[in-house]
Tab-separated table of C-alpha atoms in Angstrom:
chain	number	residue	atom	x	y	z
X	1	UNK	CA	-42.817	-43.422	205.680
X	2	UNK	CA	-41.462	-43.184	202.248
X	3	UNK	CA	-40.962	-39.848	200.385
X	4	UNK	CA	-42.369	-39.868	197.215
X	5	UNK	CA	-40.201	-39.291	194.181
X	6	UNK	CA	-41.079	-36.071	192.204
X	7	UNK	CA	-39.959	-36.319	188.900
X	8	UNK	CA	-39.614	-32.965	187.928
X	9	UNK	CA	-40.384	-31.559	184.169
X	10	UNK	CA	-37.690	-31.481	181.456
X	11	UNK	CA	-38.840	-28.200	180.016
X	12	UNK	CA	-35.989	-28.403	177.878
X	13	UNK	CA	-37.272	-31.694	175.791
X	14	UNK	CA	-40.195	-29.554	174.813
X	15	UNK	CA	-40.765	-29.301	171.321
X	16	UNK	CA	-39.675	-25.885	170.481
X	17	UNK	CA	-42.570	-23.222	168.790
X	18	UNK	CA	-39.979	-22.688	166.258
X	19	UNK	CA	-38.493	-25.868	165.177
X	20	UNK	CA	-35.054	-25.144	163.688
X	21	UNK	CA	-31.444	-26.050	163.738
X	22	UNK	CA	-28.992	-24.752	166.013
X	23	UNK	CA	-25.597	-24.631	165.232
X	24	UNK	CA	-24.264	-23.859	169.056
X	25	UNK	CA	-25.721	-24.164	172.163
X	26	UNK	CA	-23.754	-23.908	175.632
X	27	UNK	CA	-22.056	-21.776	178.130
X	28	UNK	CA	-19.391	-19.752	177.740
X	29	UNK	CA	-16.724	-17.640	180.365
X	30	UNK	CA	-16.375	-20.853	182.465
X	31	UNK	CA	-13.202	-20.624	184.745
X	32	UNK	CA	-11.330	-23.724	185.749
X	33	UNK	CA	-7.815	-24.347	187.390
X	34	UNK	CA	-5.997	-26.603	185.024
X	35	UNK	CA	-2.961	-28.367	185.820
X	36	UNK	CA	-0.334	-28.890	182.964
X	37	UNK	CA	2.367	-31.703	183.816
X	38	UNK	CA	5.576	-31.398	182.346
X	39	UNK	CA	8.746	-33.994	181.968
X	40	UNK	CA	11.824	-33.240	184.386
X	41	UNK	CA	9.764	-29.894	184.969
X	42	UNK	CA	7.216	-28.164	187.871
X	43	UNK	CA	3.607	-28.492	186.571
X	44	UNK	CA	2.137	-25.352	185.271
X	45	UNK	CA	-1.116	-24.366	187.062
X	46	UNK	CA	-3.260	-21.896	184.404
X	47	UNK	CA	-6.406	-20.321	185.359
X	48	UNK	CA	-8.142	-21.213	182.382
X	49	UNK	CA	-11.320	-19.783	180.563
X	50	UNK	CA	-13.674	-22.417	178.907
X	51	UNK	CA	-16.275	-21.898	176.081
X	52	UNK	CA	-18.576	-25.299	175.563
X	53	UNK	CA	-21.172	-26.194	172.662
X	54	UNK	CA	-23.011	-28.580	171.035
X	55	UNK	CA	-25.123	-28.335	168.087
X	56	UNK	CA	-29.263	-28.625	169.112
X	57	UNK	CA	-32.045	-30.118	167.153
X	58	UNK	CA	-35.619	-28.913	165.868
X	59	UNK	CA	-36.920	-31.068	167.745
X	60	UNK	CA	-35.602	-29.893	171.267
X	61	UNK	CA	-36.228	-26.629	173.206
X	62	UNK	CA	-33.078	-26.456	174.735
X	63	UNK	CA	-29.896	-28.213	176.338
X	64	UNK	CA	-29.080	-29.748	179.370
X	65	UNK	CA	-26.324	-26.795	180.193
X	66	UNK	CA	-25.811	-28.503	183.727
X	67	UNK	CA	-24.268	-31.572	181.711
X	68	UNK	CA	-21.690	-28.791	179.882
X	69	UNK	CA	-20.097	-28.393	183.370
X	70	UNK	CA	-20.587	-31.603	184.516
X	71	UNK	CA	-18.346	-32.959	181.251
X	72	UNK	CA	-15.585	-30.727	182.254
X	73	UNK	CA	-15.635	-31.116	186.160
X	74	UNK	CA	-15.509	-35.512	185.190
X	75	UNK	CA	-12.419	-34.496	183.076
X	76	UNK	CA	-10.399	-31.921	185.058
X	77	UNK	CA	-11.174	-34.804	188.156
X	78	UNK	CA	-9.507	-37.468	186.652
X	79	UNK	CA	-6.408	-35.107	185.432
X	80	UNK	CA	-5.402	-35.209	188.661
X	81	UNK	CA	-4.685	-38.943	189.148
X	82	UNK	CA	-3.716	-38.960	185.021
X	83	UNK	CA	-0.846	-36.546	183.665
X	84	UNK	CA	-1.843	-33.861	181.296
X	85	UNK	CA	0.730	-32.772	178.763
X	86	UNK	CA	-1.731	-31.212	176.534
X	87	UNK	CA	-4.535	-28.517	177.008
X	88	UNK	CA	-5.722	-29.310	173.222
X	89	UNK	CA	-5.990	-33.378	174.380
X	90	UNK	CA	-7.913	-32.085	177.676
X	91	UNK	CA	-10.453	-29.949	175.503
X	92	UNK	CA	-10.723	-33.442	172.975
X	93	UNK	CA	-11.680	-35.318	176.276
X	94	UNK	CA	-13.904	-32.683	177.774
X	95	UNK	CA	-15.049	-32.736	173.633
X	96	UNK	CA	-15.894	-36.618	173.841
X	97	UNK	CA	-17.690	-36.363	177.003
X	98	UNK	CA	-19.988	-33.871	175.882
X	99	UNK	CA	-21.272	-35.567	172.879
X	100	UNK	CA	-21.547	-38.972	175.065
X	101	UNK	CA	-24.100	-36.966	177.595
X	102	UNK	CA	-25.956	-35.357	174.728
X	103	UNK	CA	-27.175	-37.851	173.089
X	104	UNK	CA	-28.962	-35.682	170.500
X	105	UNK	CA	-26.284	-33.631	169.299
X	106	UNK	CA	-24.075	-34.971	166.458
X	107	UNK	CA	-21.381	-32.397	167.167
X	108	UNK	CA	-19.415	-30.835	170.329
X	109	UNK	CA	-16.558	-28.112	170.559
X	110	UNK	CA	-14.733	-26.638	173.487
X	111	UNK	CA	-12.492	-23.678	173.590
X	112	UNK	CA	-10.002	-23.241	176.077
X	113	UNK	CA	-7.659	-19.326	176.458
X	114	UNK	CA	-4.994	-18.915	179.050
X	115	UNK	CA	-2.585	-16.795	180.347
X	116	UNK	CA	0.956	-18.607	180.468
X	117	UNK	CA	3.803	-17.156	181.938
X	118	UNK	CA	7.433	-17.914	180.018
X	119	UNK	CA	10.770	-17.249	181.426
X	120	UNK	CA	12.724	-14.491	179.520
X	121	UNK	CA	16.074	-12.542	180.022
X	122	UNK	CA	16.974	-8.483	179.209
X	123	UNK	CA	19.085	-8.909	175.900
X	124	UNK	CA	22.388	-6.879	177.227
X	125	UNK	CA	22.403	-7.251	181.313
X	126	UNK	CA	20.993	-11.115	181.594
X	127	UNK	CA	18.683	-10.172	184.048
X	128	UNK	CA	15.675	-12.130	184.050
X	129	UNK	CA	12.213	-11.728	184.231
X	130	UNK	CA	8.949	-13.160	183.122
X	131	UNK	CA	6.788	-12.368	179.991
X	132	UNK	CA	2.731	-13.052	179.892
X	133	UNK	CA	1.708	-15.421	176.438
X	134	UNK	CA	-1.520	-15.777	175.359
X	135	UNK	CA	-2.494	-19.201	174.855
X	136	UNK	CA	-5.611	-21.237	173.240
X	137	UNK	CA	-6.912	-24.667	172.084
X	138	UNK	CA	-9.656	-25.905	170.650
X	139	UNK	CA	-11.564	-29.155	169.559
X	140	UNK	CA	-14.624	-30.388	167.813
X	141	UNK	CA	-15.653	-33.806	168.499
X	142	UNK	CA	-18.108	-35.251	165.912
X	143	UNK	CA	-19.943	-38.405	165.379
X	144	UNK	CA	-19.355	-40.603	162.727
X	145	UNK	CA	-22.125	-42.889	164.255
X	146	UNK	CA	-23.900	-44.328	167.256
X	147	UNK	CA	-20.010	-45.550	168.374
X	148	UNK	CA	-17.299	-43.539	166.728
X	149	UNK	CA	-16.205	-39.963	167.222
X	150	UNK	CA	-13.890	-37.845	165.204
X	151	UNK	CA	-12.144	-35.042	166.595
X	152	UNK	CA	-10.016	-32.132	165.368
X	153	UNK	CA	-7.964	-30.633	167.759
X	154	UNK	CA	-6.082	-26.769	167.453
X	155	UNK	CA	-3.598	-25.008	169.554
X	156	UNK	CA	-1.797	-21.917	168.769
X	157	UNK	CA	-0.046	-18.543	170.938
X	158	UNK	CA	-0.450	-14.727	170.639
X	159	UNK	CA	3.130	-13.080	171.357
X	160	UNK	CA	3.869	-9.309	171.654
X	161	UNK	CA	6.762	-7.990	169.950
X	162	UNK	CA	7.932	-5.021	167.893
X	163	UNK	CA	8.255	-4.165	164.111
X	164	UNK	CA	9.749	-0.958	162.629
X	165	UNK	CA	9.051	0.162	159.201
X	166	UNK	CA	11.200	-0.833	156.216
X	167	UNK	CA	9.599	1.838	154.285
X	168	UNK	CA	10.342	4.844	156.501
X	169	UNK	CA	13.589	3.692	157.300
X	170	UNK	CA	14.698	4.282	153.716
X	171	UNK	CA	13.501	7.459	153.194
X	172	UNK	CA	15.353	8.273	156.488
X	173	UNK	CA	18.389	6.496	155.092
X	174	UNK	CA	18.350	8.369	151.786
X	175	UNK	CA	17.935	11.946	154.042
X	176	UNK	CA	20.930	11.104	155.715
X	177	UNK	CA	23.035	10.650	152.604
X	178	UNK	CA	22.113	13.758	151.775
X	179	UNK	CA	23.109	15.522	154.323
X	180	UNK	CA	26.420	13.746	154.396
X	181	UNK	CA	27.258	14.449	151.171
X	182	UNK	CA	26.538	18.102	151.485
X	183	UNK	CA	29.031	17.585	154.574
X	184	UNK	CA	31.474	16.807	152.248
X	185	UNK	CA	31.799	12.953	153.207
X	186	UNK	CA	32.985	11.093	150.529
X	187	UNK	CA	30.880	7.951	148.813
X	188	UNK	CA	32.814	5.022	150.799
X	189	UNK	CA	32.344	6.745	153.874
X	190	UNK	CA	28.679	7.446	153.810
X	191	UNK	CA	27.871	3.717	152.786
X	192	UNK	CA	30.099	2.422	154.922
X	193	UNK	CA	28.654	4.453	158.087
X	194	UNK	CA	24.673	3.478	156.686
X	195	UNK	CA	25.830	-0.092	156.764
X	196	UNK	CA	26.724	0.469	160.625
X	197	UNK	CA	24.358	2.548	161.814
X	198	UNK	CA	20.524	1.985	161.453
X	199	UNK	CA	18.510	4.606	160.189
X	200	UNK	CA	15.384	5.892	162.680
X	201	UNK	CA	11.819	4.670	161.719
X	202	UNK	CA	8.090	4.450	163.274
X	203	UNK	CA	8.092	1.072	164.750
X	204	UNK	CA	4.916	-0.910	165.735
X	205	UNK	CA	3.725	-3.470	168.940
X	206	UNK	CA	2.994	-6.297	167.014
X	207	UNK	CA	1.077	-8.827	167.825
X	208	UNK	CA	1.650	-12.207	165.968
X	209	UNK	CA	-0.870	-15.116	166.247
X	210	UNK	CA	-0.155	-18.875	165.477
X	211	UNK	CA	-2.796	-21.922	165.315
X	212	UNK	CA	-1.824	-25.377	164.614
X	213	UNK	CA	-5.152	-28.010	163.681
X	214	UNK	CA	-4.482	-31.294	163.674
X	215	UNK	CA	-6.245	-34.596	163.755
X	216	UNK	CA	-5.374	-37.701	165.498
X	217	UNK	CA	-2.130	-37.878	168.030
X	218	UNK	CA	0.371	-35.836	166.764
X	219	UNK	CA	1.956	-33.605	169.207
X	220	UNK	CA	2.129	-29.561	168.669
X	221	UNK	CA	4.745	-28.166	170.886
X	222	UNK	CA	3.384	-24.834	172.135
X	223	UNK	CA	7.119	-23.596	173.277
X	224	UNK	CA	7.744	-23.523	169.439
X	225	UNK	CA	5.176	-21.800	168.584
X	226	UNK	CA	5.943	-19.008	170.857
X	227	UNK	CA	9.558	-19.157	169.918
X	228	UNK	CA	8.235	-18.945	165.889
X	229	UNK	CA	6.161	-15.721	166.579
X	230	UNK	CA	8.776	-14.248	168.586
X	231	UNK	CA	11.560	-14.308	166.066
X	232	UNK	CA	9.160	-13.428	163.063
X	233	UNK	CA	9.454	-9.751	164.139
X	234	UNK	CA	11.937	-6.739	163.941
X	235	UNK	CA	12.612	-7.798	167.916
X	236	UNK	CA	11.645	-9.304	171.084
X	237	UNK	CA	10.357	-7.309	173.613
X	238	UNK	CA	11.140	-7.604	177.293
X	239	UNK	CA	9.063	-6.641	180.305
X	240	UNK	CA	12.642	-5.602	182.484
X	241	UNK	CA	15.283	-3.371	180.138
X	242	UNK	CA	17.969	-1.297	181.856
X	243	UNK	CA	19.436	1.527	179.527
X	244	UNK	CA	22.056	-0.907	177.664
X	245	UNK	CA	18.976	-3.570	176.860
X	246	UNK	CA	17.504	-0.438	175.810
X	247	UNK	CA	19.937	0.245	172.919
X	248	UNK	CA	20.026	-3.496	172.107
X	249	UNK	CA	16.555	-4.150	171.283
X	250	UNK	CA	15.696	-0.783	169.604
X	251	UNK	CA	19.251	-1.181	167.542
X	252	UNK	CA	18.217	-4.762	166.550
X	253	UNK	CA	15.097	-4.112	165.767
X	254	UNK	CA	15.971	-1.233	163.206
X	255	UNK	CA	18.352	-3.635	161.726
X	256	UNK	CA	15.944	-6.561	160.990
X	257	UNK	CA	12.761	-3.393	159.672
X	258	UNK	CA	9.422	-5.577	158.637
X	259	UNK	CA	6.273	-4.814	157.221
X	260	UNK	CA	3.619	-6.892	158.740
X	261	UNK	CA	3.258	-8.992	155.475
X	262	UNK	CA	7.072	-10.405	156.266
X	263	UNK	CA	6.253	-11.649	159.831
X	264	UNK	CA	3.642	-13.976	158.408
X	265	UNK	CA	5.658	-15.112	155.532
X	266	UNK	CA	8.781	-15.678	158.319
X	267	UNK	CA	6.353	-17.527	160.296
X	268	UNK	CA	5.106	-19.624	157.684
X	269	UNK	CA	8.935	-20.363	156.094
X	270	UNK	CA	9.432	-21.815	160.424
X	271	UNK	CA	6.951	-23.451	160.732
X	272	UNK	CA	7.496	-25.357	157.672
X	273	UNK	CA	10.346	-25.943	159.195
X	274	UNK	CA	10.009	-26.393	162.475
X	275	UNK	CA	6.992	-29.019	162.450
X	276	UNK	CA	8.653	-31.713	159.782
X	277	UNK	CA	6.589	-34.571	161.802
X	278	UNK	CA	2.902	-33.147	161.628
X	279	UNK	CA	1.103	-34.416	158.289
X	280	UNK	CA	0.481	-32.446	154.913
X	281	UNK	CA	-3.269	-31.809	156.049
X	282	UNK	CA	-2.352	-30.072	159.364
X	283	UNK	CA	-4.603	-26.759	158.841
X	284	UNK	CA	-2.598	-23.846	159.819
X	285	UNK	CA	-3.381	-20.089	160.760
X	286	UNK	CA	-1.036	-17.100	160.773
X	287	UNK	CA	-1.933	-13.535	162.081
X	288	UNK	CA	0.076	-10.408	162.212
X	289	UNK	CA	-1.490	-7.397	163.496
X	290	UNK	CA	0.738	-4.260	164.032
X	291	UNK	CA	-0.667	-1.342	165.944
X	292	UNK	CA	0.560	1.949	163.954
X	293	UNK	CA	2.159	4.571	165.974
X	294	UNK	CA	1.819	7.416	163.350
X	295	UNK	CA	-1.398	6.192	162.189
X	296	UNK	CA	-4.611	5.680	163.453
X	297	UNK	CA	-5.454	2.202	161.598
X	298	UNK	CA	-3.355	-1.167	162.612
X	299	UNK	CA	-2.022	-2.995	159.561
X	300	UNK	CA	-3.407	-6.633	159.475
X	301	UNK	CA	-1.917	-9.649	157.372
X	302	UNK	CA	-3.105	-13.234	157.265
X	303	UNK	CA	-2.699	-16.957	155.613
X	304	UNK	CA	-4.611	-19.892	156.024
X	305	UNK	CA	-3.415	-22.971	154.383
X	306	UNK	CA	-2.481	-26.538	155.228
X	307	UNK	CA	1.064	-27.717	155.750
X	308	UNK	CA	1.280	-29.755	152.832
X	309	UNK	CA	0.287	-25.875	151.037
X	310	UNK	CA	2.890	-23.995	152.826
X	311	UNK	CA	5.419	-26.824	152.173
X	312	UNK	CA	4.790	-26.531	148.048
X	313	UNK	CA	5.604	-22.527	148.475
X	314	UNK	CA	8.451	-22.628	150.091
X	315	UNK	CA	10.264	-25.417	148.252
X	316	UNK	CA	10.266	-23.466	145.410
X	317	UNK	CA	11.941	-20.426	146.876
């Protein structure tokens, strides 16, 4: 004896009570293992957090959320018989694949964050050890038409590092030729012992942020963004110092002082730079946020512009 089909009811094609627009609609906080191939290198496994949209319709009550995890499951199944290079590519796919099981929406975007783990070594003993990088990428898939998609995609890095105060520093600086003078030090002396020896200041954790948007297949390389926000600052900071890294990363930081406003224009001058391939209308994002330590605000500095933008400003340095 046959079992009858029940077709159960799609609540969720309902014509809602309040028939609006909405611009997101999907699950967020969705953890996946994602497996990152790299050439002449071990994979990189990240345990990675997923965010998932599409836009809704008056006309619908709600979305099919089941097909949100379905669209990444299809996607993260065939990375492992296809190499992934590129978590920004993966979230375009898992992008495409949304809009092709909602029919109804005219727009899909994914958001992927991460943990990744970089290999670093203490500045004056070598040793090594291993910082944690905050990674993310995005993309928006939209349709053009019944066939065609378009899709933006974005990746970018959060680093940790230090800044110390330009601003304090002098006033220390001037102190201290004060007091040298009053010592009885002559002129030559005293500026040629400032020159050596960097004055004390407050110093920050900074926290410098990077996103690159592009369109089409040009490649981002997410080691050189970290590399960029790292060297924007006063210094590096390392998980693992003995004593003598100690005295190297303080002294080098209070010889390169920054205000928070110079890490973003460093980090726009190498990027400019450093990405000579991507196109004028890559759309680029710079944050610097340094967390006071004799204050109780953080200072905050920011610029959004395209490459072609940033490329203008600093030819004419």
């Amino acid at each position: 004896m046959e079992v009858p089909v029940v077709k159960l009811p799609d609540i969720q094609a309902n014509k809602p009570q309040i028939p609006i627009n909405l611009s997101r609609v999907g699950v967020t906080n969705v953890k996946k293992l994602v497996e990152v191939k790299r050439k002449d290198k071990r994979p990189i496994v990240l345990i990675s957090t997923f965010d998932i949209f599409v836009d809704l319709p008056s006309h619908l009550k709600g979305a099919n959320l089941s097909r949100n995890f379905e669209a990444v499951d299809e996607v993260l199944e065939k990375a492992i018989n296809m190499p992934v290079y590129e978590i920004e590519q993966l979230c375009s796919d898992v992008a495409q694949s949304l809009l092709k099981r909602h029919e109804y929406a005219s727009r899909a975007e994914v958001i992927l964050k991460s943990e990744y783990v970089v290999k670093r070594e203490s500045p004056s003993t070598k040793m090594e050890c291993q910082e944690v990088v905050e990674i993310f990428a995005e993309a928006m898939a939209m349709r053009d038409d019944v066939e065609n998609m378009a899709v933006k995609k974005l990746i970018g890095a959060e680093v940790i590092g230090m800044t110390a105060c330009p601003c304090a520093q002098e006033i220390m600086r001037d102190n201290a030729r004060k007091e040298l003078e009053a010592l009885g030090i002559d002129n030559v002396t005293v500026a040629e012992f400032l020159h050596r020896v960097p004055m004390a200041t407050h110093n920050q954790r900074g926290r410098g942020i990077i996103s690159i948007e592009v369109e089409g297949n040009d490649f981002v390389s997410l080691e050189k963004i970290i590399e960029i926000i790292e060297n924007s600052m006063s210094s590096s900071v390392v998980e693992l110092l003995k004593r003598s890294d100690e005295a190297m990363v303080v002294q080098r930081a209070h010889q390169n002082p920054k205000f928070v406003e110079d890490c973003v224009r460093t980090m726009a001058k190498n990027i400019v730079l450093g990405f000579t391939h991507l196109s004028d209308m890559a759309v680029v994002t710079i944050k610097q946020i340094n967390e006071e330590s004799i204050h109780r605000h953080n200072a905050f500095a920011e610029r959004v512009a395209t490459l072609g933008e940033l490329r203008t400003e600093i030819a004419q340095e």
